[in-house]
XYZ file of C-alpha atoms in Angstrom:
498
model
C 86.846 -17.356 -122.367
C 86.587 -15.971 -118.794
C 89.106 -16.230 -116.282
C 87.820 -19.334 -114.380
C 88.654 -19.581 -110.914
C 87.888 -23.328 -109.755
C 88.318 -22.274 -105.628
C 85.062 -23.396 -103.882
C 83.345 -20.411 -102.549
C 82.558 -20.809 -99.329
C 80.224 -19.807 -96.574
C 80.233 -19.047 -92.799
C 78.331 -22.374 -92.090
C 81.062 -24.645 -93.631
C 83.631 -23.587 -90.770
C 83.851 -24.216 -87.367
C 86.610 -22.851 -84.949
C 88.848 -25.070 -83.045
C 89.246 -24.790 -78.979
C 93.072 -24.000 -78.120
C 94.501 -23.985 -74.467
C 91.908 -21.777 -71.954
C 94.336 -20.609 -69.337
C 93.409 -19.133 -66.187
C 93.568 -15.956 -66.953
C 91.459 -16.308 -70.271
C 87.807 -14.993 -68.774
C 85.107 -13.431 -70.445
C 85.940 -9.953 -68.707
C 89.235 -10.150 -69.495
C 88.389 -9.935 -73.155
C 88.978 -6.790 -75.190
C 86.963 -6.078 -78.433
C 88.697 -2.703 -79.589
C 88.912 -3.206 -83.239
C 90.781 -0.289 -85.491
C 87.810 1.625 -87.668
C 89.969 3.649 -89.808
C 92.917 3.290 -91.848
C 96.350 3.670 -89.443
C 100.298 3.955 -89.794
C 102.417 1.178 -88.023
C 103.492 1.937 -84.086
C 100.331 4.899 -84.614
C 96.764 4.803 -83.501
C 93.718 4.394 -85.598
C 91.900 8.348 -85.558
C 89.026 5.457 -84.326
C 88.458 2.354 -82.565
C 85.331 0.928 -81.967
C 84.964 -0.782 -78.200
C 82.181 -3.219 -79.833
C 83.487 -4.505 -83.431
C 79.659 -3.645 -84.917
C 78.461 -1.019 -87.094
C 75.003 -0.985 -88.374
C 74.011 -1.412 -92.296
C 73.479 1.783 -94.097
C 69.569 0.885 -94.557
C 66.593 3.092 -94.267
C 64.963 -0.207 -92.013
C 67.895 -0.020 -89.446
C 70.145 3.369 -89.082
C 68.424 6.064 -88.504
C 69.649 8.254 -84.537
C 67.470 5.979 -82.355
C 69.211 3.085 -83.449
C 72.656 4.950 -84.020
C 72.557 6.379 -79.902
C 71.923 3.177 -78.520
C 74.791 1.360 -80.545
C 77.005 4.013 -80.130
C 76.155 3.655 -76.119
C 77.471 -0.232 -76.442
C 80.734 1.061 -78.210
C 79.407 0.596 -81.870
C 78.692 2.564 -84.637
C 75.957 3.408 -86.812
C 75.978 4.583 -90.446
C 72.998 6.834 -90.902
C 71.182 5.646 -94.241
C 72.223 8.041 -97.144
C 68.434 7.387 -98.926
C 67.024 10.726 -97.673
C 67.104 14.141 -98.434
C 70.273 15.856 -97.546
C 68.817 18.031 -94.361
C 66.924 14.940 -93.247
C 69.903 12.814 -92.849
C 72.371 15.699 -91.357
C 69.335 16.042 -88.954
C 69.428 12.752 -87.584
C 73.616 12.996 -87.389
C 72.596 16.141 -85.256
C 70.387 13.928 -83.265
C 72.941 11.671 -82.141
C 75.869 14.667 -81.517
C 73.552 16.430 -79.491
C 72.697 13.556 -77.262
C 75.479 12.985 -75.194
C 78.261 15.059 -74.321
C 80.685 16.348 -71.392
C 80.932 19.741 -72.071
C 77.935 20.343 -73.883
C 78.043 23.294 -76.166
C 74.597 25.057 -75.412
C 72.227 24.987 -78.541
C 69.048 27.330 -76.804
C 69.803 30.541 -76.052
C 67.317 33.120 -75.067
C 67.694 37.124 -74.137
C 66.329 38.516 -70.658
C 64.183 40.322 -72.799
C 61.928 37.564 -74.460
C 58.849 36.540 -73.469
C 57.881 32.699 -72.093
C 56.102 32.127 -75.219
C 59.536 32.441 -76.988
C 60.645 29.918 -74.376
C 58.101 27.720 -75.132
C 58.806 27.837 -78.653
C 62.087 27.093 -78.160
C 61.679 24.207 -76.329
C 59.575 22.978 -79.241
C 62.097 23.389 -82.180
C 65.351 22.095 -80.189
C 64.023 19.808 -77.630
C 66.044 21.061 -74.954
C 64.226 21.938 -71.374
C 67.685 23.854 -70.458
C 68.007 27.127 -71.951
C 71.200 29.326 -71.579
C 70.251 33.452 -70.916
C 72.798 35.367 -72.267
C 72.854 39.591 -73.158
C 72.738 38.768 -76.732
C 70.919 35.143 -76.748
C 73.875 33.663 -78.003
C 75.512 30.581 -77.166
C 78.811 32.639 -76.496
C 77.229 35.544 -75.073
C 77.438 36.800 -71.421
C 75.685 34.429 -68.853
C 72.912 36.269 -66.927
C 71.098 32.937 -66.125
C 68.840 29.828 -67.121
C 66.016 28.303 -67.920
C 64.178 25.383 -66.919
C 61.047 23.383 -67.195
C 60.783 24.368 -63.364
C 61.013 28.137 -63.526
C 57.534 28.530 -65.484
C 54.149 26.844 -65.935
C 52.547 26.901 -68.768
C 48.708 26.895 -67.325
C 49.413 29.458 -65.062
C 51.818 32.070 -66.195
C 51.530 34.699 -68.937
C 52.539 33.749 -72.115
C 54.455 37.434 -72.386
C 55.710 37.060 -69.262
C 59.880 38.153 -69.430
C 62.096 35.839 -69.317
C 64.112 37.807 -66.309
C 61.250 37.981 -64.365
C 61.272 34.062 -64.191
C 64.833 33.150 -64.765
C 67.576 31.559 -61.930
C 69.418 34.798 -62.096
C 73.513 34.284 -62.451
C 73.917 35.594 -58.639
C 71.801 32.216 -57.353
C 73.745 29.829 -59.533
C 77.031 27.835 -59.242
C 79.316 28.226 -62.235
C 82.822 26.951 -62.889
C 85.254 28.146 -64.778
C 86.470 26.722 -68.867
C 89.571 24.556 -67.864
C 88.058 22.740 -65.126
C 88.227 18.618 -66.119
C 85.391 16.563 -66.859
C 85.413 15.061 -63.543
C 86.084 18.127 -61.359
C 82.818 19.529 -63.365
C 80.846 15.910 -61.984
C 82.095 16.358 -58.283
C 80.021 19.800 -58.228
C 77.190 18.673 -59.594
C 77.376 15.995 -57.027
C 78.366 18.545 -53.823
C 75.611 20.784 -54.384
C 72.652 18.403 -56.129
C 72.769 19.948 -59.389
C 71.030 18.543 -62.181
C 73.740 21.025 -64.435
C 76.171 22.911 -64.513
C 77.271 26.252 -66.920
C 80.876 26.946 -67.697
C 81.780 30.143 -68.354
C 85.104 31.535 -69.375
C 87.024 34.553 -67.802
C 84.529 37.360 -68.905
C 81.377 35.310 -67.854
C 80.848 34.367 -71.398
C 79.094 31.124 -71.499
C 81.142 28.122 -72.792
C 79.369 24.653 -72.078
C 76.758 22.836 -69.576
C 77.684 19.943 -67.901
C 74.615 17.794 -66.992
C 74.073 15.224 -63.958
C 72.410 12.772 -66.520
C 75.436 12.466 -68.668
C 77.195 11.374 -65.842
C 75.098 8.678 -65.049
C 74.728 7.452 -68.390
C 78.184 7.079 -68.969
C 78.230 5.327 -65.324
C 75.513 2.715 -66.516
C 77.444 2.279 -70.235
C 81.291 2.621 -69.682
C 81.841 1.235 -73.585
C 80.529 4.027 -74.894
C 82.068 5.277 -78.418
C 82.834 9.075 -77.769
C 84.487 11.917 -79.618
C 87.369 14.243 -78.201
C 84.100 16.151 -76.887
C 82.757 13.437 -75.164
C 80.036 13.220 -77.486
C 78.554 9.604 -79.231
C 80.168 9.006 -82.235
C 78.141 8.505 -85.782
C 78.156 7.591 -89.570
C 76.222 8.488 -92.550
C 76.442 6.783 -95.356
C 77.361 8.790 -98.920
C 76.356 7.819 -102.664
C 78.464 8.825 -105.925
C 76.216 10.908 -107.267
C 75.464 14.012 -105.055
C 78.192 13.618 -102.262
C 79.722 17.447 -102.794
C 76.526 18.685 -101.802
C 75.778 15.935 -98.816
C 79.458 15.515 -97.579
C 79.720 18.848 -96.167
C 76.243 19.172 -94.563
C 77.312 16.153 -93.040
C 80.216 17.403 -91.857
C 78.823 20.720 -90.541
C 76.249 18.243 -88.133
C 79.287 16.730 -87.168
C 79.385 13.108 -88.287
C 82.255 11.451 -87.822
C 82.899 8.888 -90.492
C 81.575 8.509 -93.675
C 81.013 5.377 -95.836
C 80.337 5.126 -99.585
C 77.203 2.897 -100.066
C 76.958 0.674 -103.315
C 76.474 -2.962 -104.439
C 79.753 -2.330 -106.446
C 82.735 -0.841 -104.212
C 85.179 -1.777 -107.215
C 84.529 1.331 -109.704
C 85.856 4.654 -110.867
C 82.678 6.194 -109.098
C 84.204 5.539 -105.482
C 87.746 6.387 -106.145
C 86.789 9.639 -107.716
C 84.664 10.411 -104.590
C 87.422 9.560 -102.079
C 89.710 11.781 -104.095
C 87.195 14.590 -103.569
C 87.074 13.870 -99.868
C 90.983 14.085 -99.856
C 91.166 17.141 -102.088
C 89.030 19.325 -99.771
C 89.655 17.894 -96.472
C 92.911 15.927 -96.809
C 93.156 13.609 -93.879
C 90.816 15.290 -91.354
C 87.568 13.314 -92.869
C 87.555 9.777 -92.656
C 86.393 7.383 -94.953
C 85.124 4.050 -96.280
C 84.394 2.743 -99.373
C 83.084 -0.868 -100.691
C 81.417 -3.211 -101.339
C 84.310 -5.969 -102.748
C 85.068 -9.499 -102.420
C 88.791 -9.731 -103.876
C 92.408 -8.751 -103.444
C 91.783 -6.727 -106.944
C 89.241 -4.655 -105.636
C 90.720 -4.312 -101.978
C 93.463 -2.830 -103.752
C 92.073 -0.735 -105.822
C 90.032 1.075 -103.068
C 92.594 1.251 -100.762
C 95.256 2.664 -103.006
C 92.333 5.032 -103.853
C 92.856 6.030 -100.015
C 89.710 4.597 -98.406
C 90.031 4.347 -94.312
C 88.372 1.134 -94.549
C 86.532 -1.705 -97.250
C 83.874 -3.386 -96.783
C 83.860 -6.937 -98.034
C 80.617 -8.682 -99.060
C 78.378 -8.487 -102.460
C 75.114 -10.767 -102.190
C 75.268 -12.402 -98.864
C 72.704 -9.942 -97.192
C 69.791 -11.611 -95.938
C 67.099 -9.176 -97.696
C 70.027 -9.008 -100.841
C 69.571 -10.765 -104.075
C 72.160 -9.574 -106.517
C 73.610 -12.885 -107.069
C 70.098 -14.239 -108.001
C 69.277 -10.858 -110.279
C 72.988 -11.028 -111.853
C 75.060 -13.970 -110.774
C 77.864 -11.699 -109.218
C 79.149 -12.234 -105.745
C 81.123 -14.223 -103.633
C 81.062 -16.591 -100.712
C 81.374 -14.510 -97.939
C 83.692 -16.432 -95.867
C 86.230 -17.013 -98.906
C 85.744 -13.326 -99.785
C 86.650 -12.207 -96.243
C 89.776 -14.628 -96.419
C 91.040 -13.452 -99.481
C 90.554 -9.995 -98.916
C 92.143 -10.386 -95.298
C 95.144 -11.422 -96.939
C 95.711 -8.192 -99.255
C 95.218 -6.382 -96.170
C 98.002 -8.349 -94.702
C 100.557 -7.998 -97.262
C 99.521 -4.515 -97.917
C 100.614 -3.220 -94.214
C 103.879 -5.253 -94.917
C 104.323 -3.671 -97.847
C 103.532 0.272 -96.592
C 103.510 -0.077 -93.465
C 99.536 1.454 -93.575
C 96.773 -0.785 -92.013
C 93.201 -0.482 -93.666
C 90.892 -2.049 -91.344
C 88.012 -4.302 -93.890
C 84.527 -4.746 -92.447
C 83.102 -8.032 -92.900
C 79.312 -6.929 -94.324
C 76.582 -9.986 -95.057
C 76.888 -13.549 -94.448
C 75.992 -13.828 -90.860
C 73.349 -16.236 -89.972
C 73.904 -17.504 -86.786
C 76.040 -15.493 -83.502
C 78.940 -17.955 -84.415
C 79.423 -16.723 -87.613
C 80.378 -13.255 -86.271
C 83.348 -14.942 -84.401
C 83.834 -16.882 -87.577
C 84.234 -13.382 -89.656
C 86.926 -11.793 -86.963
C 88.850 -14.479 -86.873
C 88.937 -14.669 -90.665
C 90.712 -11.316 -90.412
C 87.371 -8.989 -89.948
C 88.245 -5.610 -88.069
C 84.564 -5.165 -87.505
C 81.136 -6.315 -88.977
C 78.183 -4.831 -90.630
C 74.910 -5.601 -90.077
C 71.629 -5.127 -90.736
C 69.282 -8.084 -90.057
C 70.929 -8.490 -86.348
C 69.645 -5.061 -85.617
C 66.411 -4.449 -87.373
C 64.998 -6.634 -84.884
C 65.292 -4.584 -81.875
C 62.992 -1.602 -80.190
C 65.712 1.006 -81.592
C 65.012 0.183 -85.375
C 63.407 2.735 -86.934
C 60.528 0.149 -88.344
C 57.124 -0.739 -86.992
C 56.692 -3.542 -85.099
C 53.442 -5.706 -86.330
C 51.817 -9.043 -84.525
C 51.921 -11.373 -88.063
C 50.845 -15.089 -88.048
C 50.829 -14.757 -83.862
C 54.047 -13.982 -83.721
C 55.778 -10.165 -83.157
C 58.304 -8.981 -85.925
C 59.940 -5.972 -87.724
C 59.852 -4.933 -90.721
C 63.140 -5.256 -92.790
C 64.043 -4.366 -96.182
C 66.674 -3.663 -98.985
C 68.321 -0.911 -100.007
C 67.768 -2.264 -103.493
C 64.677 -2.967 -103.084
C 61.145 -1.074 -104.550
C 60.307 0.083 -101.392
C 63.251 1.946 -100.634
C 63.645 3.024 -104.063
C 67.548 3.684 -103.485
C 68.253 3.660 -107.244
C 71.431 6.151 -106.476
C 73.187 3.222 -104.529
C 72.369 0.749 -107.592
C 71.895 2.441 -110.976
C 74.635 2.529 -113.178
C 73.013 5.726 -115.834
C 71.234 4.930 -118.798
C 67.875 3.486 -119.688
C 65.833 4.114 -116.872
C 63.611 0.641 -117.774
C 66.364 -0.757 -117.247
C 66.318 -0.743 -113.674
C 65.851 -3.798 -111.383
C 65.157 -4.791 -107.781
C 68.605 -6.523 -105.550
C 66.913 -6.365 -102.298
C 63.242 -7.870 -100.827
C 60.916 -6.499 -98.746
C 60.155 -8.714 -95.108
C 60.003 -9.339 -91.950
C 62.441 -10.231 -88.828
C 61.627 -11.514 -85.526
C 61.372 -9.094 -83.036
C 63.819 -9.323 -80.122
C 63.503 -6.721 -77.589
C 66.009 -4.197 -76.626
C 69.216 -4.118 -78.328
C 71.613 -3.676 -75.640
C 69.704 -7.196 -73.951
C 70.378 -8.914 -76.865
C 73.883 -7.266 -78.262
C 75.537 -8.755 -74.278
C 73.847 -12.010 -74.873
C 76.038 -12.149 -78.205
C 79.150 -10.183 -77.017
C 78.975 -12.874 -74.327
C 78.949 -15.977 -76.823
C 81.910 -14.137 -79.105
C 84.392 -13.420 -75.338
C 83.644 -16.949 -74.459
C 84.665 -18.528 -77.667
C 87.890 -16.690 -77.516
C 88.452 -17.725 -74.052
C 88.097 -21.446 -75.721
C 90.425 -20.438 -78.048
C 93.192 -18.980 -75.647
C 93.097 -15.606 -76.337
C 91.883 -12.078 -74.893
C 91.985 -9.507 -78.105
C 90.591 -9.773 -81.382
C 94.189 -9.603 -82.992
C 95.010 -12.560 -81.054
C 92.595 -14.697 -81.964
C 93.320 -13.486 -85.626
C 96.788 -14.862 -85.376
C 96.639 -18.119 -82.915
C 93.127 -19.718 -83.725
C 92.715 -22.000 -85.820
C 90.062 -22.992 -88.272
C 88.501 -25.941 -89.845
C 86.065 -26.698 -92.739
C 83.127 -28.821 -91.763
C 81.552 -31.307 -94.019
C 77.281 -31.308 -94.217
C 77.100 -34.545 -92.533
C 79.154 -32.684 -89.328
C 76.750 -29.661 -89.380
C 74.040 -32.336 -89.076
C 75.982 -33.386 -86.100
C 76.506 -30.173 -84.844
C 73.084 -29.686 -83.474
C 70.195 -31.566 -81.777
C 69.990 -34.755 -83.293
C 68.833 -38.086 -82.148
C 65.770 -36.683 -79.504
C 62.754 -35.599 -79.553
C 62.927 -31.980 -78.395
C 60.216 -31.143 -75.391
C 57.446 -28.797 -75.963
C 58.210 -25.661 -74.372
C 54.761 -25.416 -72.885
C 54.927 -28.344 -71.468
């Protein structure tokens, strides 16, 4: 007969956290959410760290580079859903490495030579209103001067009009020179009104633009999760099947992490993949693999050499594998037990791989519930279809305003790669619904309102980092009678019209 384990498995809802001593100096803005993203030595530090401990699900109804740049903004990190075509997805990775930068590498280039109609046609396959004019229209070519949406109009002038009859010539622009600091580069801008700045190397060649608005992005969202090129930071999720095609068009549009995307972390299929990503990159490409809800399959992936593991099969809110197949785990008791492989395996090798608590969460509680538990960071999916950024429509139902929302495993995103195992292809079965979410506005409104509730339970709990309250809080089940108890009871709750 099977192995029969006779452990309850639990949930996030049968928990509740208990208060420890709030000093004075335990305040909300004293709290620090860096969690590790990727797999680290002791006494080194992680290649990443996430300032917000979310990532978004790898779902076609939440990740795609709207969602991605305003997570990445708040210090998260999106994984860009992997159930596209190959260009599609690299494009949106693009999206979000072209959208914020420092020293931005200039991607329009034009010669003196062309006409405004090239301009304009430039404009319309990059997006960009700044072009760079350079001898040979390349972005490392000799500077000779710019472009912008002020130099022309479009109703007026010629459509063959040069471009260096129109043009800020070089010798009525400020430059600086490459090896000038970020900041330096900012304090020009702000001396002589500039809405940009090119940088240009000791020959004139053109190097990078730095742009006002950068500056006071970063100004208005200081968490922000940037590369070594101050650029937002991004995901894309892989499968098993046609990753030595995707993973390096990925990498070319410069994603940053990848993460292998399956209802099944614990198989051959994923190790064989990371060993791929290890053979041809070694330890310059990060990344993760999942989903599992044991020590077996922890250790399995990370001996494999995953970064990180996700933990979590069936506690989605749109997922219904344990219904189709009565596999899965209780999230909470999944999270504890893999929390404590991860444990003993940095004892034992003195290498930390950071697990990412995915499914489970119902209410904002439960997301403190999960990092305590030993979560590095969450994945979601529900949380963020809701808001503006979503890629999904947003539809007045029943009088009410919601989002669409659906599985991965479900008909309508037809991601059979992440689910199907070969074989008969009747054989194939829906794990995820289709539905809808209440919508909730804009997701940096609504992702401080939560932050907020997680720093001021861990200032009830007596600590300021997420490693802290890992190893001091402390943690009790709840009976359903005490639930009960845990919420209005005994009145008759007031209208809210009236």
């Amino acid at each position: 007969m099977a192995n029969i384990i006779n452990q309850v498995s639990r949930t996030f809802n049968e928990y509740l956290i208990i208060p420890g001593l709030t000093t004075k100096q335990h305040t909300p803005d004293a709290v620090n959410l860096q969690s590790p993203l990727v797999r680290y030595k002791k006494n080194e530090t992680p290649g990443i760290s996430l300032n917000t401990p979310f990532v978004s699900a790898i779902m076609q109804s939440v990740s795609d580079s709207k969602l991605a740049i305003a997570l990445a903004k708040e210090g998260g990190l999106s994984f860009i859903f992997g159930s596209q075509s190959i260009e599609d997805q690299a494009g949106m990775v693009m999206e979000v490495k072209k959208y914020k930068a420092g020293f931005v590498e200039s991607r329009a280039n034009i010669t003196p030579e062309n006409t405004l109609k090239d301009i304009i046609a430039l404009k319309e396959k990059t997006g960009f209103s700044t072009v760079g004019v350079t001898d040979n229209g390349e972005p490392s070519g000799k500077l000779l001067g710019i472009v912008t949406s002020r130099d022309y109009r479009i109703s007026r002038d010629d459509s063959e009009k040069k471009v260096k009859d129109f043009m800020t010539p070089i010798e009525n622009m400020i430059t600086a020179k490459d090896g000038i600091s970020l900041g330096e580069a900012n304090d020009i801008i702000w001396e002589y009104k500039l809405n940009q700045l090119p940088i240009v190397d000791e020959n004139h060649n053109l190097k990078y633009f730095v742009f006002r608005k950068d500056y006071d992005s970063h100004k208005r969202n200081p968490n922000e999760l940037l590369d070594s090129n101050k650029r937002l930071m991004v995901g894309a999720g892989i499968n098993t099947r046609d990753y030595r095609d995707r993973i390096p068009a990925l990498i070319d549009a410069g994603v940053d992490v990848l993460c292998i995307d399956s209802s099944d972390g614990f198989s051959e299929w994923q190790k064989e993949t990371i060993e791929y990503v290890r053979k041809q990159y070694g330890n310059d490409i990060f990344i993760g693999a999942g989903n599992v809800v044991d020590k077996d399959g922890f250790l399995y992936l990370a001996e494999a050499g995953a970064d990180f593991i996700k933990v979590g099969v069936g506690g989605g809110s749109i997922c219904i594998t344990r219904e189709q197949k009565g596999i899965g785990r209780g999230q909470a008791t999944a999270l504890i037990d893999v929390a404590e492989a991860r444990n003993k395996y940095f004892e034992e090798t003195g290498e930390y791989v950071p697990i990412c608590s995915d499914g489970g969460i119902v209410q904002d509680y439960h997301m403190t519930l999960a990092l305590t538990m030993g979560a590095d960071f969450l994945m979601m999916g529900r949380y963020f279809a809701r808001f503006d950024e979503s890629p999904t429509r947003k539809l007045l139902v029943g009088g009410n305003y919601v989002k669409e929302y659906w599985g991965e495993g479900s008909n309508r995103a037809r991601n059979w790669q992440r689910y199907d195992m070969g074989g008969n292809s009747n054989l194939k079965f829906e794990e995820g619904v289709d539905s809808y979410v209440p919508y909730a506005g804009k997701l940096k409104d609504n992702l401080e309102q939560t932050l907020g509730k997680i720093k001021s339970t861990m200032c009830s709990c007596g600590v300021s980092t997420l490693k802290q309250l890992q190893s001091k809080a402390k943690i009790t089940l709840v009976s359903s009678t005490s639930i009960i108890e845990g919420g209005a009871h005994d009145v008759i709750i007031k209208d809210v019209d009236n």
